[in-house]
Structure formats: C-alpha cells, structure tokens
C-alpha cells in the first residue's frame, strides 16, 4: 500500500478502498471513505484476517470475534452473539456470513431469499457470497451463498437469480469457488495417477 511504512500480511479490496493487515495485527485502510469503510474502529487490534465489500469492511480478531464497519445497511454492523470462534467469513454490502470452528455458518444482515439463513445441519469447510444485486424498481436485494463441505460437495442458498442455485453434478470434489452476481465457477480436485 503506497505511502505506508508498514509490513502487511494480508490485503482486502472493496469498490474504492483497500485495507492492509500489518504484522502486528493492526488494520490500515486507504481510499474512498464515504460510508466509513476506511475509518478503522479505534482500538481495533489483534486482527488476523480482513475482508472488504464495496462499502463495508470487516475483521476477524485472534479470539475469533468479528468487527464490521463502513456502510451499515440491513444491520450488517450488528454481529450476532453466536458469531464466535469464527475462522473465516464472506460478505457483501448487506449480508455477512461467518464460518465457525466446527463448520457452523452464522449469517446476519439482509436475509432476502434466505441468504443469511444457512440450511439446517450444514457443516461447511468454505463459504462464499455473491455481490448484492438490486432488482430494478422493486427495492429487492438478491445475493446467493455457496458453501463447500469437507467432503467437497457444494450447497447453495439465497437468491436463484441467474440460476445460481441450479448446481450441476460435479465429477470430483470441489476445492474452491468464485462467485459473482451472474455466475459461479468451481475448481474440482483432480487425482493424477502416475
């Protein structure tokens, strides 16, 4: 990050801002701060992961707690008490998902089409969340959540805009996913025998 003398171990990018996580667990943010996405909460320390959406920033602290700042649409700043022992998260400007130790997923913020309500019994290994999409003239926010289980199977919930809930049959376990408003792409494990 330009004009910083810090050494960074992680970076995150929103629409008009970037953040860096320093080696001593502090967060630096630069760029567009219209919604406060660069206004790192005073006293925030002991951070080990950072995340950014268009106008929202978040951090997971070493104790597994979550802090969210920036645009506070749909209550995204209101991290539920159940979001403890968090190992990673996914967020857009309106919804956040946190993956806890043991694979439980906790969601909060906008819950249009159930995107903040993971399926009962889901035990996830990785989680993903599409960017939010406004449905013109309706005020509805669409987003899709996707999880990979420890066996490599894929589960999706939320909006079926653009058919994102219509999962194909995967020929091998899925190890990673990239998801946008319009499509998702999966990386499958390929076993090579020599």
Coordinates of C-alpha atoms in Angstrom, one line a residue:
X1 CA 0.0 0.0 0.0
X2 CA 1.5 3.2 -1.2
X3 CA 2.8 5.7 1.4
X4 CA 2.8 3.2 4.3
X5 CA 5.9 2.1 6.1
X6 CA 4.1 -1.0 7.5
X7 CA 4.7 -4.6 6.5
X8 CA 1.5 -6.3 5.5
X9 CA 0.5 -10.0 5.8
X10 CA -3.0 -9.7 4.2
X11 CA -4.9 -7.3 2.0
X12 CA -8.5 -6.8 1.1
X13 CA -10.2 -4.6 -1.6
X14 CA -13.6 -3.0 -1.8
X15 CA -15.1 -0.9 -4.6
X16 CA -13.0 2.2 -3.9
X17 CA -10.9 1.3 -0.8
X18 CA -8.1 -1.1 0.2
X19 CA -7.0 -2.4 3.5
X20 CA -3.8 -4.0 4.8
X21 CA -3.3 -6.1 7.8
X22 CA 0.0 -5.4 9.5
X23 CA 2.4 -7.9 11.0
X24 CA 1.4 -6.7 14.5
X25 CA -2.4 -7.3 13.9
X26 CA -3.5 -3.7 13.1
X27 CA -5.6 -2.6 10.1
X28 CA -4.7 0.3 7.8
X29 CA -7.3 1.4 5.2
X30 CA -7.0 3.8 2.3
X31 CA -9.3 5.2 -0.4
X32 CA -12.9 6.2 -0.6
X33 CA -14.3 6.6 3.0
X34 CA -17.8 7.9 2.1
X35 CA -19.5 5.2 4.2
X36 CA -16.7 5.0 6.8
X37 CA -15.2 1.8 5.2
X38 CA -11.7 3.3 5.8
X39 CA -12.5 4.5 9.3
X40 CA -11.0 1.6 11.2
X41 CA -12.6 1.4 14.6
X42 CA -10.5 3.0 17.3
X43 CA -8.6 0.4 19.4
X44 CA -9.1 -2.4 16.9
X45 CA -6.1 -4.8 17.4
X46 CA -5.2 -8.4 17.4
X47 CA -6.6 -8.9 13.9
X48 CA -5.7 -12.0 11.9
X49 CA -8.0 -11.7 8.8
X50 CA -9.6 -8.8 6.9
X51 CA -12.4 -8.6 4.4
X52 CA -13.9 -5.9 2.2
X53 CA -17.1 -5.5 0.2
X54 CA -18.0 -2.4 -1.9
X55 CA -18.5 -0.1 1.0
X56 CA -18.1 -2.4 4.0
X57 CA -15.0 -3.6 5.9
X58 CA -14.7 -6.4 8.4
X59 CA -12.0 -8.1 10.6
X60 CA -11.7 -11.3 12.5
X61 CA -9.7 -11.0 15.6
X62 CA -7.4 -13.6 17.1
X63 CA -10.1 -14.5 19.7
X64 CA -12.5 -15.4 16.8
X65 CA -14.7 -12.4 17.2
X66 CA -15.9 -10.3 14.3
X67 CA -15.9 -6.5 13.8
X68 CA -17.7 -4.8 10.9
X69 CA -17.6 -1.1 9.9
X70 CA -18.5 1.1 6.9
X71 CA -21.9 1.2 5.3
X72 CA -24.5 -0.1 7.9
X73 CA -27.2 -1.3 5.6
X74 CA -29.6 -4.0 6.7
X75 CA -27.9 -4.3 10.1
X76 CA -24.6 -5.7 8.9
X77 CA -22.8 -4.0 11.8
X78 CA -25.0 -6.0 14.3
X79 CA -22.8 -9.1 14.6
X80 CA -24.8 -11.7 16.4
X81 CA -23.7 -13.1 19.7
X82 CA -23.5 -16.6 18.1
X83 CA -20.7 -15.3 15.7
X84 CA -17.8 -16.6 18.0
X85 CA -14.9 -18.8 17.2
X86 CA -15.0 -17.5 13.6
X87 CA -12.4 -18.9 11.3
X88 CA -13.3 -17.0 8.1
X89 CA -16.2 -15.0 6.6
X90 CA -17.8 -13.8 3.4
X91 CA -19.6 -10.5 3.0
X92 CA -21.2 -8.1 0.6
X93 CA -22.6 -4.7 1.4
X94 CA -25.8 -6.1 3.0
X95 CA -25.1 -9.6 4.3
X96 CA -22.3 -11.3 6.2
X97 CA -21.7 -15.0 6.7
X98 CA -19.2 -16.3 9.3
X99 CA -17.7 -19.8 9.4
X100 CA -17.1 -21.0 12.9
X101 CA -14.7 -23.7 14.2
X102 CA -16.5 -27.0 13.5
X103 CA -18.2 -25.8 10.3
X104 CA -21.3 -24.0 11.5
X105 CA -22.3 -21.0 9.4
X106 CA -23.8 -17.9 11.0
X107 CA -25.5 -15.2 8.9
X108 CA -26.8 -11.7 9.5
X109 CA -27.8 -8.5 7.7
X110 CA -30.1 -8.7 4.7
X111 CA -32.0 -12.0 4.6
X112 CA -33.8 -11.6 1.3
X113 CA -34.5 -15.1 -0.2
X114 CA -32.9 -16.6 3.0
X115 CA -29.4 -15.7 2.1
X116 CA -28.4 -15.0 5.8
X117 CA -30.1 -18.3 6.9
X118 CA -27.9 -21.3 6.1
X119 CA -29.6 -24.6 5.6
X120 CA -30.2 -26.6 8.8
X121 CA -27.4 -29.0 9.6
X122 CA -24.9 -27.5 7.2
X123 CA -21.3 -28.2 8.2
X124 CA -19.1 -26.2 5.8
X125 CA -15.4 -26.1 5.1
X126 CA -15.5 -22.9 3.0
X127 CA -18.2 -20.2 2.4
X128 CA -18.8 -17.7 -0.5
X129 CA -21.3 -14.9 -1.0
X130 CA -22.1 -13.2 -4.3
X131 CA -22.1 -9.4 -4.6
X132 CA -25.6 -7.9 -3.8
X133 CA -27.7 -7.1 -6.8
X134 CA -30.7 -4.7 -6.7
X135 CA -33.8 -5.8 -8.7
X136 CA -34.7 -2.6 -10.6
X137 CA -37.8 -0.9 -9.3
X138 CA -38.5 -3.3 -6.5
X139 CA -36.0 -2.5 -3.8
X140 CA -35.2 -6.2 -3.5
X141 CA -31.6 -7.2 -2.9
X142 CA -30.5 -10.5 -4.4
X143 CA -27.5 -12.5 -3.3
X144 CA -26.5 -16.1 -3.3
X145 CA -24.5 -18.0 -0.7
X146 CA -22.5 -21.1 -1.5
X147 CA -20.6 -23.5 0.8
X148 CA -18.2 -26.4 0.2
X149 CA -18.4 -29.2 2.8
X150 CA -15.4 -31.1 4.0
X151 CA -16.3 -33.9 1.5
X152 CA -16.1 -31.4 -1.4
X153 CA -19.9 -31.3 -2.0
X154 CA -21.5 -27.9 -2.8
X155 CA -24.6 -26.4 -1.1
X156 CA -26.2 -23.1 -2.3
X157 CA -29.0 -21.0 -0.8
X158 CA -30.4 -17.5 -1.2
X159 CA -31.4 -16.0 -4.5
X160 CA -31.7 -18.1 -7.6
X161 CA -31.1 -15.1 -9.8
X162 CA -29.3 -16.2 -13.0
X163 CA -29.8 -19.8 -11.9
X164 CA -27.0 -19.9 -9.2
X165 CA -29.0 -22.4 -7.1
X166 CA -29.2 -24.8 -10.0
X167 CA -26.0 -26.7 -9.2
X168 CA -24.5 -29.1 -11.7
X169 CA -23.3 -32.6 -10.9
X170 CA -19.6 -32.3 -10.1
X171 CA -17.4 -35.2 -11.3
X172 CA -14.9 -34.7 -8.5
X173 CA -14.8 -33.0 -5.1
X174 CA -14.9 -29.2 -5.3
X175 CA -12.0 -27.4 -3.6
X176 CA -12.7 -23.7 -4.4
X177 CA -15.4 -21.5 -5.9
X178 CA -15.5 -18.0 -7.3
X179 CA -19.0 -16.4 -7.4
X180 CA -20.3 -13.2 -9.0
X181 CA -23.8 -11.8 -9.5
X182 CA -24.2 -13.7 -12.8
X183 CA -22.3 -17.0 -12.4
X184 CA -20.1 -19.2 -10.3
X185 CA -17.1 -21.2 -11.3
X186 CA -15.8 -24.3 -9.3
X187 CA -12.4 -25.8 -9.1
X188 CA -12.5 -29.5 -8.7
X189 CA -9.9 -31.9 -7.2
X190 CA -8.2 -33.9 -9.9
X191 CA -6.4 -37.0 -9.0
X192 CA -3.5 -37.9 -11.2
X193 CA -2.1 -41.4 -11.1
X194 CA 1.4 -42.0 -12.2

